[in-house]
JSON list of C-alpha atoms in Angstrom, two decimals:
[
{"chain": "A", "resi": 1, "resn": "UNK", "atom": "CA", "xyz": [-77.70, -95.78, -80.61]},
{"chain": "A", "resi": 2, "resn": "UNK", "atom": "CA", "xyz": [-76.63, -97.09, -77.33]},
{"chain": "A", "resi": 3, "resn": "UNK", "atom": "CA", "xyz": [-73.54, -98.65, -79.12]},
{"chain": "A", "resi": 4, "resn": "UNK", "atom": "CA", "xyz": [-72.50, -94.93, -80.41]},
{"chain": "A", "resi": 5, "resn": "UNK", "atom": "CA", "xyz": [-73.46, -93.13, -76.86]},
{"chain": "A", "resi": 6, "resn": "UNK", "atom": "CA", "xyz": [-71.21, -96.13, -75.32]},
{"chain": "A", "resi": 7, "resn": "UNK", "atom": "CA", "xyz": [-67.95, -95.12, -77.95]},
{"chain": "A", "resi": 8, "resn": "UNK", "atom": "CA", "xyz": [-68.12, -91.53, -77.50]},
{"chain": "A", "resi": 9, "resn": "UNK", "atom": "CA", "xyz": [-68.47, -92.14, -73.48]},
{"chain": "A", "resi": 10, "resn": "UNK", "atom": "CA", "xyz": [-65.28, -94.86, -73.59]},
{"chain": "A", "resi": 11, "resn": "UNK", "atom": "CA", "xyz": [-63.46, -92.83, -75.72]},
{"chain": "A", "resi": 12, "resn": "UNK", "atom": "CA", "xyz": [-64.32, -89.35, -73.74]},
{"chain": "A", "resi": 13, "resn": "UNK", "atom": "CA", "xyz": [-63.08, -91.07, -70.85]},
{"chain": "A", "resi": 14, "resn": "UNK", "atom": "CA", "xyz": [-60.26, -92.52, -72.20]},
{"chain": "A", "resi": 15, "resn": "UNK", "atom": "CA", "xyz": [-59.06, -89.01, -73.53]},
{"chain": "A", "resi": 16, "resn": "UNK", "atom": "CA", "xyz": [-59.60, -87.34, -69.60]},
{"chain": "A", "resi": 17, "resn": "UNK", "atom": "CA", "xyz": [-57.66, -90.30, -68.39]},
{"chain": "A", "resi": 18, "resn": "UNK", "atom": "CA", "xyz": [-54.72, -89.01, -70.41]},
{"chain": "A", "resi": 19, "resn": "UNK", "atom": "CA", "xyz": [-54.99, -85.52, -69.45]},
{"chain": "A", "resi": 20, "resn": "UNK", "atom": "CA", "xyz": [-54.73, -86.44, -65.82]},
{"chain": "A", "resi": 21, "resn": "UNK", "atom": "CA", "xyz": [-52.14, -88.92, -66.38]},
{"chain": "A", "resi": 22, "resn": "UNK", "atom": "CA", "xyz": [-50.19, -86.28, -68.25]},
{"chain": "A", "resi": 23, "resn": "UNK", "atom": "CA", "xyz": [-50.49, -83.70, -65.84]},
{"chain": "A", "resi": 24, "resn": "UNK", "atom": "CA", "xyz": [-49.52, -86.08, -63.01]},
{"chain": "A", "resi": 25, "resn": "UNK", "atom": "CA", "xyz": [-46.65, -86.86, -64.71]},
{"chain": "A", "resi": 26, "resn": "UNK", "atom": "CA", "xyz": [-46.04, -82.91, -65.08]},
{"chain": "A", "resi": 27, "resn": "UNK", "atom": "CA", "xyz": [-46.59, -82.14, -61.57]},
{"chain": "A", "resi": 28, "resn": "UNK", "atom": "CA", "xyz": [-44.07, -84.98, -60.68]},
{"chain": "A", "resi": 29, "resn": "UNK", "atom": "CA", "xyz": [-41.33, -83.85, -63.48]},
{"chain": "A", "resi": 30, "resn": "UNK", "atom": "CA", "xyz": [-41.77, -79.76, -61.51]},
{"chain": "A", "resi": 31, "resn": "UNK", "atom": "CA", "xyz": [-41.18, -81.27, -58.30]},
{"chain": "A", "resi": 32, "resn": "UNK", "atom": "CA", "xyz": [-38.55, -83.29, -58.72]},
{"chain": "A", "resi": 33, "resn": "UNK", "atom": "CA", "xyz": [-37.03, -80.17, -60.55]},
{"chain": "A", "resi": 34, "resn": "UNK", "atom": "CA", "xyz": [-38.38, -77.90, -57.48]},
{"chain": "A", "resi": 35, "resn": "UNK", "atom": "CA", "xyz": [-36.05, -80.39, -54.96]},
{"chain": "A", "resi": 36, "resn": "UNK", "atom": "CA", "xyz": [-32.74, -81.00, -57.10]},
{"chain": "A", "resi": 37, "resn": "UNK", "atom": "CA", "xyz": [-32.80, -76.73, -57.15]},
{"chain": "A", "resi": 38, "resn": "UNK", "atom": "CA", "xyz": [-33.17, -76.94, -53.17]},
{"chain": "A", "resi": 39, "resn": "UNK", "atom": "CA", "xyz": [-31.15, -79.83, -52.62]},
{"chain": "A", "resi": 40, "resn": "UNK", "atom": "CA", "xyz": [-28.24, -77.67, -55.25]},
{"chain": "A", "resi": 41, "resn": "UNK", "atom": "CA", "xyz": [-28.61, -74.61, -52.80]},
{"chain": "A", "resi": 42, "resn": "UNK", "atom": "CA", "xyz": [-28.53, -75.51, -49.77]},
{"chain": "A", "resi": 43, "resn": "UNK", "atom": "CA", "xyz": [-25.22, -77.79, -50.64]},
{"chain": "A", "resi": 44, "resn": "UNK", "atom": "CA", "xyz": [-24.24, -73.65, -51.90]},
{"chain": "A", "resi": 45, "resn": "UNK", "atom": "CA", "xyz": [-25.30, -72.15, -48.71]},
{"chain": "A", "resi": 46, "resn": "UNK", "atom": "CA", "xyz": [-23.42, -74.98, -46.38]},
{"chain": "A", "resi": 47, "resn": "UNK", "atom": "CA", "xyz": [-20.18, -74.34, -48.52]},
{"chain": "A", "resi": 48, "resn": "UNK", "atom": "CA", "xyz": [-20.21, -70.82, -48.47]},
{"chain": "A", "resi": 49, "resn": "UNK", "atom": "CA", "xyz": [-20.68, -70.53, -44.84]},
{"chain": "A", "resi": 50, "resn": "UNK", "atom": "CA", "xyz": [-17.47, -70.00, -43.27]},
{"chain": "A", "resi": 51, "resn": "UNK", "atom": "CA", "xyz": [-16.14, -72.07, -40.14]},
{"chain": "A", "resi": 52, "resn": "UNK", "atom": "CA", "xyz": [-15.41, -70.81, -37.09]},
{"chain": "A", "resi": 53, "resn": "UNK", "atom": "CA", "xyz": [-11.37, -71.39, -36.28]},
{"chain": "A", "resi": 54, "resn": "UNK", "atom": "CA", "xyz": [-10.78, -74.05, -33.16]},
{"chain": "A", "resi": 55, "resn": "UNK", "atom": "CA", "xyz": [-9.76, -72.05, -29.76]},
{"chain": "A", "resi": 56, "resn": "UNK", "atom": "CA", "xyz": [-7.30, -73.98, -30.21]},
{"chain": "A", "resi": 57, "resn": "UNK", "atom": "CA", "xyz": [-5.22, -73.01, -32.83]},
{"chain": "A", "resi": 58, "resn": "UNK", "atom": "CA", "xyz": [-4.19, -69.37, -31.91]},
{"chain": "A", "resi": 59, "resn": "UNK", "atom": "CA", "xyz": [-3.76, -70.87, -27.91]},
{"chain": "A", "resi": 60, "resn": "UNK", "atom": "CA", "xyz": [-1.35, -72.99, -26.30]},
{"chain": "A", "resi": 61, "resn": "UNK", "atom": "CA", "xyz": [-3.12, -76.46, -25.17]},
{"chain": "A", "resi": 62, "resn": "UNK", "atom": "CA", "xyz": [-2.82, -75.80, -21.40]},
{"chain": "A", "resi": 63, "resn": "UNK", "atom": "CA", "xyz": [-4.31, -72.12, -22.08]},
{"chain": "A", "resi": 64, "resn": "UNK", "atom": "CA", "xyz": [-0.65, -70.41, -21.29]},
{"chain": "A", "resi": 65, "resn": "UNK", "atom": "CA", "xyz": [0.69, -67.42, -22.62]},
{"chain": "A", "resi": 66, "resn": "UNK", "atom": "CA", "xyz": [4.34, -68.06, -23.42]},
{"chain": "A", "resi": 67, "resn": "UNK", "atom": "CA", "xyz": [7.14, -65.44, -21.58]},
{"chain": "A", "resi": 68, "resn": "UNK", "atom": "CA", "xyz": [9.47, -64.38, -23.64]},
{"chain": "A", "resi": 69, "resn": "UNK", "atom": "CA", "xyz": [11.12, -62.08, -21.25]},
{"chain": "A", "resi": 70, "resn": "UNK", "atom": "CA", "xyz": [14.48, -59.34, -22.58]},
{"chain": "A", "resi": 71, "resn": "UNK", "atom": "CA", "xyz": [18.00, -61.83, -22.54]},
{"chain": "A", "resi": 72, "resn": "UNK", "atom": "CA", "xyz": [20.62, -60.65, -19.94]},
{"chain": "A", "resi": 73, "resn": "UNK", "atom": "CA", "xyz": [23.31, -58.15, -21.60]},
{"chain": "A", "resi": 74, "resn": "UNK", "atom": "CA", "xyz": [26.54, -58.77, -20.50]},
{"chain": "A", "resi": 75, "resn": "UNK", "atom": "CA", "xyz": [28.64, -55.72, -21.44]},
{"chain": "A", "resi": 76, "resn": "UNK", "atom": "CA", "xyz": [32.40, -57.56, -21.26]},
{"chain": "A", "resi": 77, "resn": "UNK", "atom": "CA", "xyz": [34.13, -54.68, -23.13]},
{"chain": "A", "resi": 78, "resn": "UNK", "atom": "CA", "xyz": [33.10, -51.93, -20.22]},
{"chain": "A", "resi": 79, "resn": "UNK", "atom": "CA", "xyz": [34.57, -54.43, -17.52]},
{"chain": "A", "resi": 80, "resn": "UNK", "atom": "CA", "xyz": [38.11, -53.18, -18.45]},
{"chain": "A", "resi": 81, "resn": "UNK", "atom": "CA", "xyz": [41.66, -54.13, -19.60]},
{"chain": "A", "resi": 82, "resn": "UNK", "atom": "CA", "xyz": [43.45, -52.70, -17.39]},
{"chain": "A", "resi": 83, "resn": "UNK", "atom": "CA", "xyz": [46.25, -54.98, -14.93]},
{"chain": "A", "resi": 84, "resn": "UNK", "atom": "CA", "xyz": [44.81, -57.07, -12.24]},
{"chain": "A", "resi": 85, "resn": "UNK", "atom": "CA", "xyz": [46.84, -58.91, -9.63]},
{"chain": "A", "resi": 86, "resn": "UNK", "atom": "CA", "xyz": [47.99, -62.27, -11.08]},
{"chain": "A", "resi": 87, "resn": "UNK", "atom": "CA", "xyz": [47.34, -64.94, -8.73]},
{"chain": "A", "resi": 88, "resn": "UNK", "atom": "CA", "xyz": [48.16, -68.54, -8.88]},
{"chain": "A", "resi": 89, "resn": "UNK", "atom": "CA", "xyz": [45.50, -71.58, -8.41]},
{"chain": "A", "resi": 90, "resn": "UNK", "atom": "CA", "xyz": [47.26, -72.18, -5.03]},
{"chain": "A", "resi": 91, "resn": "UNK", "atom": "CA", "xyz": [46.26, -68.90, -3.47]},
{"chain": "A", "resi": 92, "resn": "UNK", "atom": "CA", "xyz": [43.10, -69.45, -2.27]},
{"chain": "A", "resi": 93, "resn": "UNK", "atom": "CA", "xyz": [42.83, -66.60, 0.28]},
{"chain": "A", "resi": 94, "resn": "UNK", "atom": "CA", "xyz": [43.11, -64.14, -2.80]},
{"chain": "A", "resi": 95, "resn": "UNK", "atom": "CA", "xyz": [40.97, -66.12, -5.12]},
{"chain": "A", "resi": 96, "resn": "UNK", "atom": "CA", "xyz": [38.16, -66.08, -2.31]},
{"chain": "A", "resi": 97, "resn": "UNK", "atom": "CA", "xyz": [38.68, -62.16, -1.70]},
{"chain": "A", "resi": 98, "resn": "UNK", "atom": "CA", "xyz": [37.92, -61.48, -5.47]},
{"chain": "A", "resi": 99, "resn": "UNK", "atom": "CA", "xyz": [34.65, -62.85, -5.16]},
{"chain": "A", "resi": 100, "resn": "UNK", "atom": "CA", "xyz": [33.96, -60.50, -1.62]},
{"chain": "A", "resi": 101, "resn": "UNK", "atom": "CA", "xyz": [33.15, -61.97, 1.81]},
{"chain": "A", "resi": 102, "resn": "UNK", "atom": "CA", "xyz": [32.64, -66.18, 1.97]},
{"chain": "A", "resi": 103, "resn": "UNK", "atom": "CA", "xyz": [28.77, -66.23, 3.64]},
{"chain": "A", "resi": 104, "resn": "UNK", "atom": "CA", "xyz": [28.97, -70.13, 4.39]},
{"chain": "A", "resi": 105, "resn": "UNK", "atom": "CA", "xyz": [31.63, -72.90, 3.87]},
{"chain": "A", "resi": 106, "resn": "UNK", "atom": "CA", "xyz": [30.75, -76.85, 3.48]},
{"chain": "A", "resi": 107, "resn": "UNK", "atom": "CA", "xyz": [34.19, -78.77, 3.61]},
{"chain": "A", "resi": 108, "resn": "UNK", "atom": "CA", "xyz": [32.64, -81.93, 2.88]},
{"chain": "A", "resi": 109, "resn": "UNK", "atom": "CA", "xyz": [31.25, -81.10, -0.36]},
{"chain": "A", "resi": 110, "resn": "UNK", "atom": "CA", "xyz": [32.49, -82.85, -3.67]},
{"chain": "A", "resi": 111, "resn": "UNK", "atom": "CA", "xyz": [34.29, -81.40, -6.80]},
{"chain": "A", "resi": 112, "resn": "UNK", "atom": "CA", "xyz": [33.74, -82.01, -10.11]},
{"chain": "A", "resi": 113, "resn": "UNK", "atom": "CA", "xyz": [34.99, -85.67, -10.47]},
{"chain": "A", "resi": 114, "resn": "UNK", "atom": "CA", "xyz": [32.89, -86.25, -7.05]},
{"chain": "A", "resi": 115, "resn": "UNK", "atom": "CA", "xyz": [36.44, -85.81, -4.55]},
{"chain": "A", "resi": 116, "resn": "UNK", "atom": "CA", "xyz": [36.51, -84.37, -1.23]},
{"chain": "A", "resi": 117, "resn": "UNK", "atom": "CA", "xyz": [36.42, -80.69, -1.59]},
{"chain": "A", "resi": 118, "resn": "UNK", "atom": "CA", "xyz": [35.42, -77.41, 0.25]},
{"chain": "A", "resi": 119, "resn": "UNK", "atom": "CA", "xyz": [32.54, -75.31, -1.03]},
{"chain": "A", "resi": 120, "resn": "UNK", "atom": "CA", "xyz": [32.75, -71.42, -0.52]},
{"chain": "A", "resi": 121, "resn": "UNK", "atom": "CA", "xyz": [29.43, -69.81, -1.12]},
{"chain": "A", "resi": 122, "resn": "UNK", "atom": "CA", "xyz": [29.19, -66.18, -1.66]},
{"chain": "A", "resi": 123, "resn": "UNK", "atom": "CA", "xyz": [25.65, -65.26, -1.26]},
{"chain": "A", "resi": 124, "resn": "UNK", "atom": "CA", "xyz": [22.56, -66.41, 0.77]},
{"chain": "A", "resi": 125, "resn": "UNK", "atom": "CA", "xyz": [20.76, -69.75, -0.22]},
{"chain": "A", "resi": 126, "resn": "UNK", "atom": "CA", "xyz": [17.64, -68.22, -1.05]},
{"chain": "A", "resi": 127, "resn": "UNK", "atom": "CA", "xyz": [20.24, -65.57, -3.43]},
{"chain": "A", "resi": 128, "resn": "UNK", "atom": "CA", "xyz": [21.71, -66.47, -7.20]},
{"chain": "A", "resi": 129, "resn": "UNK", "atom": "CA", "xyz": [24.01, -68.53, -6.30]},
{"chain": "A", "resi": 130, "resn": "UNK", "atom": "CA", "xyz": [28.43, -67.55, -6.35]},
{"chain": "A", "resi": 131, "resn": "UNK", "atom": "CA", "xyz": [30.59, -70.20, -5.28]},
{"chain": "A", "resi": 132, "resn": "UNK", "atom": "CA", "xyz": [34.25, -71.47, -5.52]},
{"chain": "A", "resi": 133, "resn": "UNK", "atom": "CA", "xyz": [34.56, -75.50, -5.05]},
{"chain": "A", "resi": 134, "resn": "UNK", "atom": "CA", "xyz": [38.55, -76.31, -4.00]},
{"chain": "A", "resi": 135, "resn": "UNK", "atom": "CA", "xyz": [40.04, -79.81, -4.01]},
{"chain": "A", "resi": 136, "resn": "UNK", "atom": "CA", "xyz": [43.21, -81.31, -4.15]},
{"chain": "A", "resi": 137, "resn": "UNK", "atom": "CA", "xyz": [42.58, -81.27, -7.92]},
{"chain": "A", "resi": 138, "resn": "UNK", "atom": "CA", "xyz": [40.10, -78.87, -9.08]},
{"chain": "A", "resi": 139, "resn": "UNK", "atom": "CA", "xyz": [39.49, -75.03, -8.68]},
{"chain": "A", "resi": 140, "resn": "UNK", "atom": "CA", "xyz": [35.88, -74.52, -9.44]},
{"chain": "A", "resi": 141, "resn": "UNK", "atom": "CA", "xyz": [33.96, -71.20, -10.15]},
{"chain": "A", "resi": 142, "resn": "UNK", "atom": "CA", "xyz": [30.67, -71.32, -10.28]},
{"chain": "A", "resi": 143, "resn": "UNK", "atom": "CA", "xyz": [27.55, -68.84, -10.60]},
{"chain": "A", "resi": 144, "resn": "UNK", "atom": "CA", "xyz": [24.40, -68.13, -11.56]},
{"chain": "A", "resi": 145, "resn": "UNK", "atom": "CA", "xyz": [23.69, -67.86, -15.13]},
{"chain": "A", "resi": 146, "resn": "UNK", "atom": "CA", "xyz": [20.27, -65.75, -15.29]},
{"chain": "A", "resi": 147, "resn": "UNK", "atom": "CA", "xyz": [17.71, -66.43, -17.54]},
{"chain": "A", "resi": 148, "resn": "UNK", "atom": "CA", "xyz": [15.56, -63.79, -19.73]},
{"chain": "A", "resi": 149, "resn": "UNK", "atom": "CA", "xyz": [12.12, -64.28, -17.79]},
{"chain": "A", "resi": 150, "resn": "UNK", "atom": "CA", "xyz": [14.03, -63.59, -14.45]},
{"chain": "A", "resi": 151, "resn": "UNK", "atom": "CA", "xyz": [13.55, -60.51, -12.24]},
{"chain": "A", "resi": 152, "resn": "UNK", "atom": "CA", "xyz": [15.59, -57.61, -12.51]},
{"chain": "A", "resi": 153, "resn": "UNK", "atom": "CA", "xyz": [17.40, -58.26, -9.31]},
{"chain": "A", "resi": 154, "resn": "UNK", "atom": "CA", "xyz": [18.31, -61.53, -10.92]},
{"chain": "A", "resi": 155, "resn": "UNK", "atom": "CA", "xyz": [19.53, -60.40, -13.77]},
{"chain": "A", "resi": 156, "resn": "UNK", "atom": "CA", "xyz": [21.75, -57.86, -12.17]},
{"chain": "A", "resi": 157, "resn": "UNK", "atom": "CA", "xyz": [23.57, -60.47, -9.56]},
{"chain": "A", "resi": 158, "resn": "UNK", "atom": "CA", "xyz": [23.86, -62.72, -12.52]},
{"chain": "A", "resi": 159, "resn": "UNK", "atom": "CA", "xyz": [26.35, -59.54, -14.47]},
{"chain": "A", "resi": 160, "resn": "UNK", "atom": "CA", "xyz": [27.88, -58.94, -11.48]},
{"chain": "A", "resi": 161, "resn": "UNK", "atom": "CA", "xyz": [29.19, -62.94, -10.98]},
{"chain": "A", "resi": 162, "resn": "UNK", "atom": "CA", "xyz": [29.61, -62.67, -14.01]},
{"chain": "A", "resi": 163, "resn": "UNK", "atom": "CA", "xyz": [32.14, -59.73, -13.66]},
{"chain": "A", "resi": 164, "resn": "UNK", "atom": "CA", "xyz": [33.88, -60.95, -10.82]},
{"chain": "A", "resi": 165, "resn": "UNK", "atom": "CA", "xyz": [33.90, -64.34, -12.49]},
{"chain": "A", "resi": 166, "resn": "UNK", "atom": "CA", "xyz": [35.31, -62.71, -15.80]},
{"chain": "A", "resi": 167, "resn": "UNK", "atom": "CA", "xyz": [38.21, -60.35, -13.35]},
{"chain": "A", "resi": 168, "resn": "UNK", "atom": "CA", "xyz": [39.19, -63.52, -11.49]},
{"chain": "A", "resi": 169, "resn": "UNK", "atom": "CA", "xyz": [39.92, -65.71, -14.66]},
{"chain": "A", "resi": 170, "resn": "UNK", "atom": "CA", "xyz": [41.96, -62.83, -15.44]},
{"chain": "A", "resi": 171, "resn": "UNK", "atom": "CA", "xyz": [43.91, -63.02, -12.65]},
{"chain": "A", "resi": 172, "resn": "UNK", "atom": "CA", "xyz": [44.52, -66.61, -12.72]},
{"chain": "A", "resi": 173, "resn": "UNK", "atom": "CA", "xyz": [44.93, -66.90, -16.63]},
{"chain": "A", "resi": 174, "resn": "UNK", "atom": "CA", "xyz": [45.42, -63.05, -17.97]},
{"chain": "A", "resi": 175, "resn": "UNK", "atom": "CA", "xyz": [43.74, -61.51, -21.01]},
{"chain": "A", "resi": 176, "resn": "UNK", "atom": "CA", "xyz": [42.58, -64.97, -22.39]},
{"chain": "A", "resi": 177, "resn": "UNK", "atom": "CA", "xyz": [40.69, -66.12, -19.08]},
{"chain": "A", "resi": 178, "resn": "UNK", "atom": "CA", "xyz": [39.36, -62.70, -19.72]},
{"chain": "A", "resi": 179, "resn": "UNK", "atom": "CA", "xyz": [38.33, -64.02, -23.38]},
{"chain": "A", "resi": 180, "resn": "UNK", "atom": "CA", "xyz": [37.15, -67.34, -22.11]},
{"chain": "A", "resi": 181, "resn": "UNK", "atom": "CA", "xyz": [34.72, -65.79, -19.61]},
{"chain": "A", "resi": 182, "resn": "UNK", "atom": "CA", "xyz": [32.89, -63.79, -22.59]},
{"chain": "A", "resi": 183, "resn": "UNK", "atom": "CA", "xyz": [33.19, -66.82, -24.68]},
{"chain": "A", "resi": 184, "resn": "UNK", "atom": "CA", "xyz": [31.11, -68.36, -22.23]},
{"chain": "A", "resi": 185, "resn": "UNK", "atom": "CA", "xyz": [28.56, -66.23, -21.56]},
{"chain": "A", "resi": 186, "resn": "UNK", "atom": "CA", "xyz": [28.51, -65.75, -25.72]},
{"chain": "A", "resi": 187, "resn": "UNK", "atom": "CA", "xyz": [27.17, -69.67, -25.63]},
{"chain": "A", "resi": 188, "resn": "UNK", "atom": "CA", "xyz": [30.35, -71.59, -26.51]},
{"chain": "A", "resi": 189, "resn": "UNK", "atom": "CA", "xyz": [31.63, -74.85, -24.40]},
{"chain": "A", "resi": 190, "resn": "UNK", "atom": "CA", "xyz": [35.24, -75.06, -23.85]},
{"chain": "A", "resi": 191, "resn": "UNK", "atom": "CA", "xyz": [36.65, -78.37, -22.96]},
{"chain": "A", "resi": 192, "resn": "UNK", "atom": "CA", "xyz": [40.47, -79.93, -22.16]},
{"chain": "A", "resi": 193, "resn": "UNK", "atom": "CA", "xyz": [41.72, -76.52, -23.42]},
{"chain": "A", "resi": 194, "resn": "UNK", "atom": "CA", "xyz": [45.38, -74.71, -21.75]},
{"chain": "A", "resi": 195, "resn": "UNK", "atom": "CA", "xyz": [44.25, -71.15, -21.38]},
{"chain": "A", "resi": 196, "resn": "UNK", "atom": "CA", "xyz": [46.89, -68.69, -20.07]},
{"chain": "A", "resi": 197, "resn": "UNK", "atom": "CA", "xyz": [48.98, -71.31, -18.90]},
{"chain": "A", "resi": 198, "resn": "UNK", "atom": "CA", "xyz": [46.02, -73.28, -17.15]},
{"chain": "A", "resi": 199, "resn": "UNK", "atom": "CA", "xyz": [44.10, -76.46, -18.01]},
{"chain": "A", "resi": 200, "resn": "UNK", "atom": "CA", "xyz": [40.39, -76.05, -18.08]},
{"chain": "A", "resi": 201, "resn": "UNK", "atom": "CA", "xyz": [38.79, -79.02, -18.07]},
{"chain": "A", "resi": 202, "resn": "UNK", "atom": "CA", "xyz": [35.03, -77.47, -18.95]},
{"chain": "A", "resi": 203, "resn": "UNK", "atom": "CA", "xyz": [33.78, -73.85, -19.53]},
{"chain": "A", "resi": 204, "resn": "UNK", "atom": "CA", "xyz": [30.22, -73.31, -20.53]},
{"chain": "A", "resi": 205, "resn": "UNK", "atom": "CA", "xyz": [26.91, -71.03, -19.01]},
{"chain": "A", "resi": 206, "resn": "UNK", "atom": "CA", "xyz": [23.74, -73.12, -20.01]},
{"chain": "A", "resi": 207, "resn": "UNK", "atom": "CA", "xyz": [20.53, -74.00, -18.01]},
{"chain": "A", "resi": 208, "resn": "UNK", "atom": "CA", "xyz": [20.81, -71.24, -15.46]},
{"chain": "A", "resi": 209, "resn": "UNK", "atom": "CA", "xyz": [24.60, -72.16, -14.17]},
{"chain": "A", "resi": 210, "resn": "UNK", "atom": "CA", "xyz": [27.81, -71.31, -15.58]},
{"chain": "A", "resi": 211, "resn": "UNK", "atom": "CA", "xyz": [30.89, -73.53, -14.56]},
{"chain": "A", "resi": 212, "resn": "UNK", "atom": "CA", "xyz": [34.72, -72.87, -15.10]},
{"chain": "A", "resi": 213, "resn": "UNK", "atom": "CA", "xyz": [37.03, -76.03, -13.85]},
{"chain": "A", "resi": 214, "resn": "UNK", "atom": "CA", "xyz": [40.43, -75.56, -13.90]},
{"chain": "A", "resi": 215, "resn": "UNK", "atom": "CA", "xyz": [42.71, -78.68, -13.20]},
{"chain": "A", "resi": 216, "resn": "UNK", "atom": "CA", "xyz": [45.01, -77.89, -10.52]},
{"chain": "A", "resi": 217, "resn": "UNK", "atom": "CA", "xyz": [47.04, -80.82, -11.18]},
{"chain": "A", "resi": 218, "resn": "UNK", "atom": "CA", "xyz": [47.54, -79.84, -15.16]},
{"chain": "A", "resi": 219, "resn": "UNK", "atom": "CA", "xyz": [47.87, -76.19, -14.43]},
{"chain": "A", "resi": 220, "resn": "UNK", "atom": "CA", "xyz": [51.02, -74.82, -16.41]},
{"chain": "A", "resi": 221, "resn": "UNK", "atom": "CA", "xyz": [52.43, -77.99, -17.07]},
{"chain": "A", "resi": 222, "resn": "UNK", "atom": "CA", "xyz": [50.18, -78.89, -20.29]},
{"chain": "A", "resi": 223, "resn": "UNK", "atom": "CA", "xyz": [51.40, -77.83, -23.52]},
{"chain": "A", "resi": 224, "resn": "UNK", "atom": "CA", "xyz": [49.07, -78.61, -25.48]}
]
């Protein structure tokens, strides 16, 4: 009797144990399953979240807005064709008069290849700059070459150099000084080149100056 009660206890027992192992087991398979589907969506939820962009990448690093400014016009076809007074590299007086009234003059100043030369300067030092440089050598024109962020004012001495710049290389070298002095302003560099009868060492407008050096020395003497 006691041996029977004792089997169908063991064996009661041994049948709960494997219900509650089984549904331990169960539990543990749900939530395992329960994480991997939290785990999978919140990996969805971090992807699909969009980044912000760096304040950088639309801004320059030092947090400037660029200029861009409107480029100076130079309208070299209204400046006229018609005869001007030629003059030769000699005649100062008259090459000084075409530019208007000398303001200041520095005779120890340098020319181009660093000899003694006179400066003529044209407008005030704190004004764009128009000045002739004369040496024994050289005849110099020189002015300032405005850039597109620069005031109105500055733009408008800038043509007007530029004019007188463009009528006295007329004078000195007829229609084709007239050329050269658009060329210029138009971005090209001239160098060792006879133009109407005159060596020009260097022609060229960059970096806010423009510079036309004719060599005295070469002047209608080089075939070339």
């Amino acid at each position: 009797m006691w041996n029977k009660t004792l089997q169908t206890i063991m064996v009661s027992t041994i049948m709960a144990v494997g219900v509650s192992l089984s549904a331990c087991d169960s539990t543990k398979d749900s939530d395992a399953t329960a994480q991997e589907v939290s785990t999978d969506a919140s990996k969805q939820n971090v992807a699909d979240t969009p980044k912000p962009e760096s304040a950088a990448t639309n801004a320059d690093l030092d947090g400037a807005t660029p200029q861009e400014g409107t480029p100076v016009k130079y309208d070299v076809a209204s400046w006229g064709t018609q005869k001007v007074q030629a003059l030769n590299v000699d005649q100062l007086d008259s090459i000084k008069s075409t530019f208007g009234k000398v303001v200041s003059t520095d005779e120890n100043s340098l020319d181009y290849a660093s000899n003694p030369a006179a400066k003529y300067r044209f407008m005030n030092t704190d004004a764009p700059y128009l000045d002739l440089i004369d040496s024994e050598k050289y005849l110099e024109l020189g002015w300032y070459f405005a850039n597109p962020t620069d005031s109105d004012k500055e733009k408008e001495l800038s043509q007007n150099h530029a004019k007188k710049s463009y009528t006295l290389a007329r004078q000195l070298m007829g229609d084709e000084g007239g050329k050269l002095v658009a060329d210029m302003l138009n971005g090209q560099i001239i160098k060792n080149k006879v133009v109407g009868g005159q060596k020009v060492e260097l022609a060229k407008c960059e970096f806010y100056s423009c510079m036309l050096i004719i060599n005295k020395s070469a002047a209608q003497t080089d075939n070339k």
